[in-house]
XYZ file of C-alpha atoms in Angstrom:
685
model
C 0.634 -52.109 -287.627
C 2.363 -52.272 -290.469
C 4.866 -55.358 -291.480
C 8.482 -54.988 -292.410
C 9.291 -55.199 -295.749
C 13.004 -57.213 -296.282
C 14.449 -56.544 -299.067
C 16.363 -59.245 -299.644
C 17.191 -63.189 -297.951
C 20.070 -61.625 -296.573
C 18.728 -59.103 -294.541
C 16.215 -61.087 -293.406
C 18.676 -63.520 -291.972
C 20.763 -61.166 -290.303
C 18.068 -59.057 -289.256
C 15.984 -62.043 -287.568
C 18.772 -64.119 -286.648
C 21.743 -62.180 -285.872
C 20.037 -60.489 -282.515
C 18.856 -63.395 -281.067
C 22.489 -64.812 -281.557
C 24.159 -61.471 -279.701
C 21.126 -61.538 -277.417
C 22.083 -65.294 -276.665
C 25.797 -64.449 -276.342
C 25.557 -61.214 -274.438
C 23.189 -63.223 -272.100
C 25.393 -66.499 -271.770
C 28.563 -63.663 -270.912
C 26.407 -61.971 -268.398
C 25.472 -64.796 -266.042
C 29.309 -65.588 -266.633
C 30.677 -62.995 -265.709
C 28.183 -62.555 -262.910
C 28.814 -66.259 -262.050
C 32.235 -65.988 -262.251
C 32.119 -62.735 -260.324
C 31.163 -64.192 -257.119
C 33.954 -66.759 -257.365
C 36.247 -64.509 -257.875
C 35.646 -62.477 -255.417
C 34.720 -65.652 -252.800
C 37.480 -66.741 -253.910
C 40.017 -63.481 -252.891
C 38.133 -62.814 -249.860
C 39.294 -65.987 -248.444
C 42.467 -65.896 -249.674
C 42.755 -62.829 -248.158
C 41.490 -64.220 -245.200
C 43.407 -67.230 -245.222
C 46.769 -65.055 -245.598
C 45.308 -63.046 -242.204
C 44.811 -66.308 -240.628
C 48.390 -67.691 -241.868
C 49.485 -64.098 -240.300
C 48.080 -64.345 -237.050
C 49.080 -68.306 -236.727
C 52.854 -67.248 -237.263
C 52.796 -64.424 -235.144
C 51.884 -67.074 -232.575
C 54.050 -69.070 -233.391
C 56.636 -67.657 -233.015
C 55.424 -65.434 -229.550
C 54.248 -68.819 -228.163
C 57.990 -70.730 -228.570
C 59.466 -67.106 -227.084
C 57.159 -67.885 -224.732
C 58.398 -71.241 -224.402
C 62.154 -70.046 -224.549
C 61.130 -67.845 -221.323
C 59.190 -70.504 -219.552
C 61.318 -72.996 -219.750
C 64.696 -70.568 -219.145
C 62.414 -69.701 -215.615
C 62.009 -72.957 -214.505
C 65.717 -74.361 -215.542
C 67.308 -71.340 -213.254
C 64.492 -72.159 -210.613
C 65.852 -75.956 -209.928
C 69.110 -74.724 -210.546
C 68.896 -71.999 -207.634
C 71.799 -69.861 -207.304
C 73.887 -72.846 -206.705
C 76.161 -71.364 -210.209
C 78.266 -68.781 -210.761
C 77.736 -66.165 -213.192
C 79.508 -67.953 -216.405
C 76.969 -70.480 -216.302
C 74.027 -68.337 -216.224
C 76.036 -66.691 -219.079
C 75.861 -70.258 -220.523
C 72.454 -71.390 -219.766
C 70.890 -68.184 -221.738
C 73.557 -68.770 -224.716
C 71.883 -71.829 -224.894
C 68.276 -70.660 -224.787
C 68.729 -67.971 -227.047
C 69.656 -70.675 -229.751
C 66.113 -71.849 -229.665
C 64.946 -69.341 -231.919
C 66.728 -67.189 -234.404
C 63.081 -65.225 -233.688
C 63.864 -63.903 -230.679
C 66.477 -61.256 -230.133
C 67.763 -61.531 -226.079
C 67.545 -63.490 -223.223
C 68.488 -62.467 -220.014
C 67.738 -63.997 -216.118
C 67.717 -61.140 -213.426
C 68.156 -61.820 -209.522
C 66.452 -60.102 -207.654
C 68.359 -57.993 -205.516
C 70.632 -60.152 -202.168
C 69.449 -63.161 -204.518
C 72.306 -63.657 -205.946
C 74.665 -63.480 -203.253
C 73.954 -61.579 -200.797
C 75.353 -57.952 -200.492
C 75.234 -57.985 -204.632
C 71.810 -55.627 -205.463
C 72.203 -56.239 -209.518
C 73.102 -59.114 -211.178
C 71.676 -60.263 -214.568
C 73.240 -62.647 -217.388
C 71.654 -61.296 -220.887
C 72.852 -62.977 -224.214
C 71.868 -61.169 -227.544
C 71.852 -62.931 -231.064
C 73.293 -60.079 -233.713
C 72.930 -62.333 -236.770
C 74.071 -65.663 -236.839
C 76.477 -64.395 -234.277
C 75.593 -64.439 -230.083
C 76.869 -62.254 -227.272
C 76.572 -62.146 -223.780
C 76.743 -58.804 -221.437
C 76.612 -57.255 -218.109
C 75.893 -53.805 -219.181
C 72.324 -53.971 -217.583
C 74.136 -54.388 -214.306
C 74.793 -51.277 -214.029
C 73.310 -49.082 -211.021
C 71.959 -46.267 -213.029
C 70.087 -47.967 -215.135
C 68.307 -49.898 -212.329
C 66.327 -53.050 -213.603
C 64.818 -53.491 -210.335
C 62.401 -50.890 -210.901
C 61.878 -51.369 -214.606
C 58.079 -51.457 -215.833
C 58.913 -55.001 -217.145
C 60.563 -56.213 -214.000
C 57.462 -55.028 -211.811
C 55.367 -56.077 -213.646
C 56.674 -59.325 -214.204
C 56.866 -59.943 -210.999
C 53.091 -58.802 -210.111
C 51.961 -61.003 -213.243
C 53.296 -64.053 -210.503
C 53.566 -67.067 -212.017
C 52.191 -66.502 -215.890
C 54.288 -65.119 -218.544
C 53.761 -61.475 -219.005
C 54.497 -59.800 -222.552
C 54.453 -55.572 -222.084
C 54.317 -53.456 -224.891
C 56.906 -52.360 -227.289
C 59.354 -50.055 -226.449
C 62.623 -48.843 -226.465
C 65.592 -49.861 -224.622
C 67.403 -47.373 -223.165
C 70.889 -50.014 -222.934
C 70.667 -52.115 -226.911
C 68.436 -48.547 -228.167
C 66.138 -51.353 -230.312
C 62.440 -50.874 -230.305
C 61.626 -54.588 -228.447
C 58.612 -56.339 -226.477
C 59.525 -58.705 -223.750
C 58.171 -61.825 -222.261
C 58.692 -62.249 -218.775
C 57.949 -64.806 -215.762
C 59.275 -65.333 -212.390
C 61.636 -67.390 -211.361
C 61.364 -69.463 -208.469
C 63.244 -72.085 -206.191
C 62.124 -75.357 -205.060
C 60.828 -73.201 -202.175
C 59.228 -70.841 -204.054
C 61.570 -68.233 -203.407
C 61.661 -65.223 -205.875
C 65.254 -65.680 -207.310
C 64.263 -63.241 -210.014
C 62.495 -62.902 -213.629
C 63.526 -64.521 -216.631
C 63.335 -62.687 -220.354
C 62.975 -63.019 -223.104
C 62.681 -60.245 -225.763
C 62.114 -59.571 -229.323
C 63.204 -57.211 -231.366
C 60.093 -55.178 -233.187
C 62.455 -54.362 -236.179
C 61.656 -58.025 -237.242
C 58.097 -58.083 -236.463
C 58.108 -54.665 -238.847
C 60.004 -56.280 -241.189
C 58.265 -59.670 -241.331
C 54.701 -56.912 -241.813
C 55.692 -54.728 -243.858
C 57.082 -57.319 -246.321
C 54.114 -59.501 -247.038
C 51.997 -58.737 -249.792
C 48.236 -59.644 -250.594
C 47.432 -60.168 -254.500
C 49.406 -56.688 -255.571
C 48.268 -53.658 -253.439
C 46.818 -56.176 -250.589
C 48.967 -54.901 -247.211
C 49.156 -55.941 -243.271
C 48.956 -52.991 -240.327
C 50.164 -54.458 -236.683
C 48.268 -52.457 -233.980
C 49.134 -52.148 -230.516
C 46.569 -53.560 -227.665
C 46.778 -49.121 -227.108
C 45.967 -48.475 -230.635
C 49.508 -48.061 -231.636
C 50.925 -48.601 -234.810
C 53.561 -51.446 -234.734
C 54.299 -52.587 -238.039
C 52.601 -51.847 -241.951
C 53.344 -53.016 -244.810
C 51.167 -49.134 -246.776
C 54.135 -46.535 -246.817
C 51.598 -43.488 -245.584
C 50.978 -45.102 -242.605
C 53.453 -43.801 -239.806
C 54.384 -46.354 -237.415
C 55.252 -45.684 -233.659
C 51.911 -43.430 -233.753
C 47.974 -44.556 -232.720
C 46.020 -45.516 -235.713
C 43.243 -43.454 -235.564
C 45.758 -40.697 -235.759
C 46.713 -41.217 -238.979
C 46.312 -38.068 -241.293
C 44.964 -40.708 -244.024
C 40.894 -41.024 -244.275
C 39.061 -43.834 -243.580
C 41.495 -44.934 -240.663
C 39.717 -43.940 -237.484
C 36.852 -46.229 -239.225
C 39.535 -49.136 -239.164
C 41.376 -48.388 -235.703
C 37.401 -47.987 -234.629
C 36.434 -51.242 -235.569
C 39.962 -53.212 -234.699
C 39.158 -51.804 -231.042
C 36.157 -53.052 -230.613
C 35.885 -56.313 -231.820
C 38.835 -59.401 -232.002
C 38.025 -60.590 -235.432
C 35.547 -59.096 -237.726
C 35.701 -58.044 -241.203
C 34.273 -54.255 -243.403
C 34.579 -52.654 -246.024
C 36.140 -48.699 -245.854
C 36.089 -45.670 -247.805
C 40.239 -44.979 -247.387
C 41.418 -42.269 -249.324
C 38.934 -42.245 -252.227
C 38.593 -45.691 -252.568
C 36.871 -48.404 -251.339
C 38.909 -51.279 -249.592
C 37.620 -54.591 -247.440
C 40.049 -55.070 -244.062
C 40.045 -58.432 -242.487
C 41.566 -57.977 -238.937
C 42.020 -60.715 -236.498
C 43.796 -60.643 -233.204
C 46.928 -62.101 -231.714
C 46.101 -63.884 -228.553
C 49.437 -63.420 -227.046
C 49.434 -59.948 -226.858
C 46.372 -58.665 -227.779
C 47.882 -57.203 -230.820
C 45.514 -56.085 -233.488
C 46.723 -57.413 -236.956
C 44.443 -56.479 -240.213
C 44.788 -57.257 -243.928
C 43.471 -54.077 -245.902
C 43.058 -55.062 -249.409
C 41.335 -52.209 -252.088
C 38.140 -53.434 -253.944
C 40.252 -52.637 -257.538
C 41.990 -55.427 -256.513
C 39.287 -57.526 -255.778
C 37.757 -56.477 -259.288
C 41.028 -56.621 -261.308
C 40.123 -60.438 -262.138
C 36.494 -59.520 -262.748
C 37.083 -56.609 -265.010
C 39.913 -59.027 -266.829
C 37.269 -61.579 -267.327
C 34.497 -59.478 -268.200
C 37.602 -58.339 -271.209
C 37.827 -61.501 -271.865
C 34.069 -62.753 -272.244
C 33.798 -59.351 -274.466
C 36.728 -60.469 -276.844
C 35.434 -64.335 -277.309
C 31.262 -62.547 -277.552
C 32.552 -60.071 -280.129
C 34.506 -62.957 -282.623
C 31.886 -65.184 -282.241
C 29.202 -62.720 -283.436
C 32.082 -62.482 -286.696
C 32.373 -65.996 -286.709
C 28.289 -66.675 -286.903
C 27.978 -63.770 -289.163
C 30.693 -64.820 -291.416
C 28.854 -68.593 -291.386
C 25.224 -66.927 -291.811
C 26.799 -64.929 -294.474
C 28.245 -68.012 -296.077
C 24.801 -70.422 -295.970
C 23.318 -67.359 -297.250
C 24.958 -67.190 -300.704
C 24.185 -70.540 -302.149
C 20.247 -69.826 -300.784
C 20.191 -66.514 -302.649
C 22.119 -67.579 -305.746
C 19.823 -70.774 -306.346
C 16.689 -67.944 -305.505
C 17.905 -65.610 -308.127
C 17.942 -68.598 -310.447
C 13.709 -69.072 -309.340
C 13.212 -65.021 -309.972
C 15.499 -65.001 -313.520
C 13.105 -68.092 -314.757
C 9.631 -66.346 -313.419
C 11.018 -62.768 -315.079
C 11.179 -64.312 -317.996
C 7.493 -66.139 -317.424
C 5.993 -62.303 -316.790
C 7.137 -61.662 -320.432
C 5.654 -64.949 -321.547
C 8.935 -66.756 -322.482
C 8.302 -70.593 -321.014
C 11.106 -71.932 -323.023
C 13.700 -71.428 -319.847
C 14.670 -74.295 -317.819
C 16.453 -74.415 -314.334
C 19.321 -76.488 -313.413
C 19.583 -79.404 -311.211
C 22.488 -80.074 -309.556
C 21.582 -79.884 -305.481
C 19.662 -82.859 -304.287
C 18.917 -80.850 -301.097
C 15.426 -78.716 -301.083
C 16.574 -76.436 -303.950
C 17.347 -78.970 -305.796
C 13.449 -80.415 -305.251
C 12.160 -77.487 -306.038
C 14.378 -76.498 -309.242
C 12.447 -80.068 -310.317
C 8.803 -79.691 -309.434
C 9.343 -75.652 -311.080
C 10.619 -77.383 -314.712
C 7.456 -79.560 -314.981
C 5.472 -76.698 -314.265
C 6.804 -74.925 -316.844
C 6.228 -78.023 -318.748
C 2.824 -78.192 -318.387
C 2.556 -74.303 -318.766
C 3.799 -74.099 -322.122
C 1.623 -76.899 -323.817
C -1.107 -75.469 -322.106
C 0.146 -72.337 -323.545
C -0.157 -73.747 -326.758
C -3.373 -75.215 -327.419
C -4.261 -71.881 -325.949
C -2.950 -70.286 -328.491
C -5.265 -72.380 -331.186
C -8.421 -72.038 -329.608
C -7.446 -68.044 -329.819
C -6.933 -68.285 -333.562
C -10.849 -69.435 -333.540
C -11.876 -67.250 -331.287
C -10.105 -64.473 -333.024
C -12.350 -64.859 -336.114
C -15.322 -65.137 -334.502
C -14.614 -62.376 -332.787
C -14.296 -60.648 -336.271
C -17.640 -61.878 -337.252
C -19.277 -60.266 -333.750
C -17.218 -57.096 -334.959
C -18.871 -56.397 -338.144
C -22.168 -56.979 -336.865
C -21.529 -55.531 -334.095
C -20.897 -52.153 -336.093
C -23.978 -51.981 -338.525
C -25.757 -52.706 -334.204
C -23.768 -49.674 -333.029
C -24.296 -47.366 -335.615
C -28.395 -47.860 -335.677
C -27.862 -48.035 -332.231
C -26.851 -44.544 -332.448
C -29.148 -42.928 -334.402
C -31.875 -44.361 -332.057
C -29.675 -43.569 -329.558
C -30.419 -39.083 -330.370
C -34.245 -39.681 -331.234
C -34.308 -41.264 -327.780
C -32.575 -39.051 -325.720
C -34.127 -35.700 -328.125
C -37.371 -37.625 -326.804
C -36.124 -37.793 -323.750
C -35.126 -34.256 -323.594
C -38.606 -33.025 -324.423
C -40.405 -35.169 -322.373
C -38.410 -33.980 -319.027
C -39.702 -30.723 -320.419
C -43.245 -31.419 -321.136
C -42.979 -32.971 -317.265
C -40.940 -29.893 -316.034
C -43.432 -27.360 -316.986
C -46.575 -29.851 -315.606
C -44.481 -30.204 -312.679
C -44.393 -26.284 -312.750
C -47.592 -25.500 -314.122
C -49.275 -27.934 -311.015
C -46.955 -26.262 -308.161
C -48.054 -23.243 -308.934
C -51.897 -24.100 -309.871
C -51.904 -25.425 -306.458
C -49.786 -22.323 -304.923
C -52.491 -20.541 -306.605
C -55.174 -22.145 -305.139
C -54.265 -22.165 -301.716
C -53.415 -18.561 -301.281
C -56.666 -17.714 -303.090
C -58.174 -18.955 -300.532
C -56.490 -17.854 -297.952
C -57.091 -14.760 -298.966
C -61.213 -15.504 -298.706
C -61.499 -16.116 -295.981
C -58.555 -13.699 -294.165
C -60.791 -11.406 -295.995
C -64.293 -12.332 -294.691
C -62.301 -13.250 -290.824
C -61.540 -8.790 -291.567
C -64.737 -8.502 -292.397
C -66.141 -9.733 -289.228
C -63.931 -9.191 -287.371
C -64.336 -5.602 -288.564
C -67.830 -4.742 -288.020
C -67.764 -7.161 -284.325
C -64.754 -4.496 -283.177
C -67.353 -1.839 -284.534
C -70.413 -2.863 -282.093
C -67.143 -3.691 -279.216
C -66.507 -0.049 -279.648
C -70.089 1.418 -279.481
C -71.133 -0.451 -276.783
C -67.656 0.371 -274.745
C -68.652 4.110 -275.167
C -71.875 3.406 -274.041
C -71.127 1.631 -270.834
C -68.016 4.216 -269.774
C -70.999 7.179 -270.330
C -72.582 5.014 -267.802
C -70.219 4.631 -265.858
C -69.318 8.138 -265.371
C -72.514 9.198 -264.627
C -72.976 6.642 -261.676
C -69.164 7.871 -260.094
C -70.527 11.357 -260.825
C -73.824 10.498 -258.847
C -71.398 8.004 -256.122
C -68.837 11.063 -255.731
C -72.061 13.614 -254.645
C -73.357 11.179 -252.958
C -70.023 10.406 -250.597
C -69.619 14.245 -250.382
C -73.227 14.428 -249.041
C -72.092 11.881 -246.183
C -69.034 13.437 -245.485
C -71.094 16.223 -245.174
C -73.532 15.152 -242.635
C -70.610 12.888 -240.505
C -68.410 16.227 -239.920
C -72.050 17.578 -238.702
C -72.491 15.040 -236.487
C -69.189 15.140 -235.203
C -69.618 18.926 -234.342
C -73.087 17.595 -232.354
C -71.088 14.716 -230.584
C -69.029 17.972 -229.893
C -71.645 19.586 -228.384
C -72.849 17.050 -226.428
C -69.576 16.592 -224.402
C -69.257 19.590 -223.534
C -73.294 19.122 -222.553
C -72.314 16.297 -220.424
C -69.056 17.863 -218.835
C -71.814 19.876 -217.316
C -74.078 17.611 -215.685
C -70.856 16.285 -214.074
C -69.872 19.435 -212.760
C -73.323 19.798 -211.823
C -73.226 15.979 -210.482
C -69.876 16.948 -208.627
C -71.926 20.174 -206.660
C -75.013 18.205 -205.941
C -73.239 15.251 -204.188
C -71.496 17.442 -201.929
C -74.657 19.586 -201.041
C -75.468 16.061 -200.133
C -72.692 15.549 -198.075
C -72.816 18.904 -195.767
C -76.864 17.976 -196.123
C -75.496 14.731 -193.921
C -73.132 17.196 -191.934
C -75.751 19.258 -190.785
C -78.631 16.816 -189.728
C -76.230 15.101 -188.169
C -75.614 17.589 -185.810
C -79.414 18.679 -185.673
C -79.838 15.401 -183.851
C -83.843 13.870 -183.857
C -84.603 17.548 -185.296
C -82.902 16.487 -188.136
C -83.611 12.922 -189.159
C -85.752 14.041 -191.767
C -83.592 16.497 -193.236
C -81.249 13.645 -193.444
C -83.105 11.057 -195.208
C -83.562 13.718 -198.270
C -80.193 14.398 -198.228
C -79.044 10.741 -198.495
C -81.877 10.374 -200.871
C -80.042 13.565 -202.849
C -76.400 11.704 -202.290
C -78.191 8.802 -204.507
C -79.367 10.620 -206.966
C -76.384 12.749 -207.473
C -74.724 8.887 -207.869
C -77.248 8.315 -210.191
C -76.550 10.962 -212.475
C -73.165 10.584 -212.360
C -73.187 6.837 -213.277
C -75.959 7.667 -216.516
C -73.130 10.559 -217.453
C -70.562 8.295 -217.753
C -72.090 6.283 -219.678
C -73.539 8.588 -221.905
C -69.470 10.125 -221.955
C -68.218 6.032 -223.057
C -71.297 6.125 -225.558
C -70.457 9.351 -226.704
C -66.641 8.634 -227.620
C -67.447 5.936 -229.344
C -69.591 7.717 -231.597
C -66.893 10.218 -232.251
C -64.322 7.509 -233.036
C -66.679 5.790 -235.318
C -67.721 9.420 -236.937
C -63.556 9.998 -237.353
C -63.704 6.471 -239.283
C -66.526 7.237 -241.396
C -65.067 11.113 -242.614
C -62.137 9.507 -243.535
C -63.267 6.741 -245.226
C -65.154 9.303 -247.222
C -61.894 11.065 -247.568
C -60.436 7.670 -249.052
C -63.117 6.807 -250.942
C -63.454 10.569 -252.838
C -59.731 9.487 -254.122
C -60.562 6.715 -255.366
C -63.379 8.048 -256.755
C -60.774 11.314 -258.650
C -58.350 7.976 -259.579
C -61.408 6.385 -261.545
C -62.467 8.634 -262.865
C -58.923 9.719 -264.712
C -58.910 6.022 -265.551
C -61.819 6.488 -267.895
C -60.465 9.108 -269.754
C -57.929 7.185 -270.213
C -60.302 3.651 -271.476
C -62.087 6.488 -273.660
C -58.367 7.288 -275.435
C -58.141 3.752 -275.936
C -60.927 2.942 -277.517
C -60.314 6.471 -280.081
C -56.948 4.706 -280.881
C -58.697 1.038 -281.927
C -61.247 3.316 -284.161
C -57.347 3.820 -285.871
C -56.421 1.115 -286.255
C -59.793 0.074 -288.050
C -59.262 2.211 -290.212
C -55.788 0.652 -291.235
C -57.173 -2.995 -291.533
C -59.578 -1.332 -294.415
C -56.643 -0.300 -296.543
C -54.955 -3.509 -295.444
C -58.218 -5.475 -297.173
C -57.720 -3.258 -300.589
C -53.454 -5.090 -300.458
C -55.085 -8.262 -300.563
C -58.102 -7.474 -303.400
C -54.846 -6.287 -305.654
C -52.899 -9.994 -304.558
C -55.994 -11.110 -306.145
C -55.758 -9.369 -309.283
C -51.984 -10.903 -309.716
C -53.489 -14.236 -309.299
C -55.630 -13.831 -311.900
C -52.867 -12.936 -314.318
C -50.322 -16.005 -313.223
C -53.332 -18.332 -313.941
C -53.395 -16.997 -317.440
C -49.465 -17.664 -317.606
C -50.114 -21.438 -316.465
C -52.913 -22.023 -319.595
C -49.864 -20.354 -321.838
C -47.550 -23.345 -320.166
C -50.166 -25.862 -321.070
C -50.678 -25.132 -324.005
C -46.877 -25.443 -325.266
C -46.899 -28.421 -323.874
C -49.560 -29.835 -326.077
C -47.295 -28.927 -328.794
C -43.927 -31.207 -327.288
C -46.052 -34.007 -327.350
C -47.185 -34.315 -330.919
C -43.351 -33.498 -331.536
C -42.340 -36.774 -329.559
C -45.212 -39.222 -331.574
C -43.450 -38.840 -334.316
C -40.070 -39.033 -333.435
C -41.000 -42.029 -331.508
C -42.634 -43.730 -334.674
C -38.809 -43.387 -336.691
C -37.163 -44.742 -333.094
C -39.902 -47.710 -333.283
C -38.415 -48.517 -336.949
C -34.961 -48.597 -336.500
C -35.435 -50.608 -333.159
C -36.621 -53.113 -335.847
C -34.443 -53.655 -337.906
C -31.365 -53.494 -334.924
C -33.191 -56.445 -333.418
C -32.399 -58.224 -336.866
C -28.823 -58.239 -336.727
C -28.485 -59.127 -332.505
C -30.187 -62.231 -333.960
C -26.864 -62.933 -336.374
C -24.740 -61.639 -333.069
C -26.382 -63.931 -330.932
C -25.175 -66.881 -333.249
C -21.995 -66.225 -332.874
C -22.029 -65.125 -329.687
C -23.074 -68.696 -329.143
C -20.185 -70.671 -331.163
C -17.897 -67.856 -329.026
C -19.081 -69.455 -325.933
C -18.303 -72.921 -326.921
C -14.844 -72.185 -327.447
C -14.830 -70.461 -324.129
C -15.961 -73.622 -322.532
C -13.286 -75.506 -324.076
C -10.799 -72.859 -322.540
C -12.733 -73.363 -318.729
C -11.735 -76.577 -318.937
C -8.232 -76.627 -319.463
C -7.938 -73.648 -316.949
C -9.496 -75.733 -314.272
C -6.638 -77.825 -314.193
C -4.806 -75.493 -312.679
C -5.060 -74.570 -308.817
C -4.980 -70.966 -307.707
């Protein structure tokens, strides 16, 4: 791997230290950013969750206060019973209405005939209008019929527990509200009616809508049935189910808060990630949620990242400036050393470094000046010694010139001798090689001629013997063919005789059949003759036995004749195959004769080759004569070389004397060199 070379200390420092500083600052910034990001996210999530808890507690507190009003009003009305007139009940509702500014209206609704016999509807209802409290009897209208209203009937059915209705719009006040109701009982436990405390949804909506978490976080209040009661997000429409809102992601939020009492999740709403915190309002079962955009959560971390980038950039600039400022002094001192070194390189040792620093550069200047002074002294001494060396060198040069002249003549003579010797050596080598090759060639030719001659005689003998053997073979094959033809004729005759014997056997078998039939007839007649024909019966029996013996013999003869016929046929077929093979042999012998004729032609060709060999021998004889001439030339060259060698010997003697004088001068130069080496050995390289 090739090492990178820097052109200046400034570049080396910046390219080595600055990346390390940048990496360190980036690493510190990244770690700070990650740590701060986690802390800020945790803090923001905690604040959002605390805001949600605070909102929930605030709503629960208002609702509990409302519940306390209706509970205490029901208890007070039960204690008083129906002994008061309607004006006193109005005062009672006004007094309880003043307990909570959050409560819209407080009322007492008597059951039928419980306020007064024969009075079906009687109520006392106090309404808050800002700081003013008014009363009304509009709910006593029979057309309204509060006895059948859901808040009334559901409160009675809930026994003595406080019942909260779902949000509804009151047909009398035209205000959307929720009602908390509780059954009024007297000391005897008799139901007198219900006490009500109404909360206007406008107050709740204003409270929820005005709630902000950060800059973009908003709250959403959802009823137990999933209907939006209030929302700080203007795109969410109130009084409709949250899941039916035409906003991307709101159906997911609706499903989550409907299934769980409390929790936290991240949902993509209208293409932007939002963190949703939600809880349940215990008094009513409502769900309140805080929707906080991730951009709101990430904003502090982004601002922190920008600050870290700016601080890091400023830090890099400051560090780079510090490095550059620190390097300026180092570079200045280094350039001084470089300038003095350049003067030393051209032989000027008079320059000195200024010493105004107490650091390492100042120490280096002192030591460098010492080196310059020591070197200057050495150079002066060397100058003196070099003069002596120059004088000695002049004498050596003169002697060397004379020696070089003589040596030049010797070189020329010796070069000529060397050239002649090389020619002589080359000619001798060529002659030797040529003679060896000729000797080998002649020997091989002689051997080849002898072998060819012997082979020719043998081939002629073998050809003659082959012709003789062929003639004998032809004669033997002709005789064998005659014998096989005669045997074939005899086998054919034997086959004809066997056919004749077959006809005779057929005749014998016919006679045998007739004899057997005759013996049978004789036996029959003898039997008819009785005692007179007994002797004839014996004769007939013998004839019958004779006929049987003749029949058996005829069968045996027939079997032998059939076997003989088969063997005769095989012999005849073999004779035919043998005759065919003999014919093929005769053809092969004719081919062999032709081969021997070809051999005779080859023998004639070999005789021609022998003639060519004789011609080659004559050429080799001529080559031998050329070799003799080359050897004579070598002798002449050798004589000339001997004369030049004598002249070179004389000049070499004179050169030897000059070299002795040169040796004396060299000894003097050696002494001077020893002195110089002693001075130079004081330096360490």
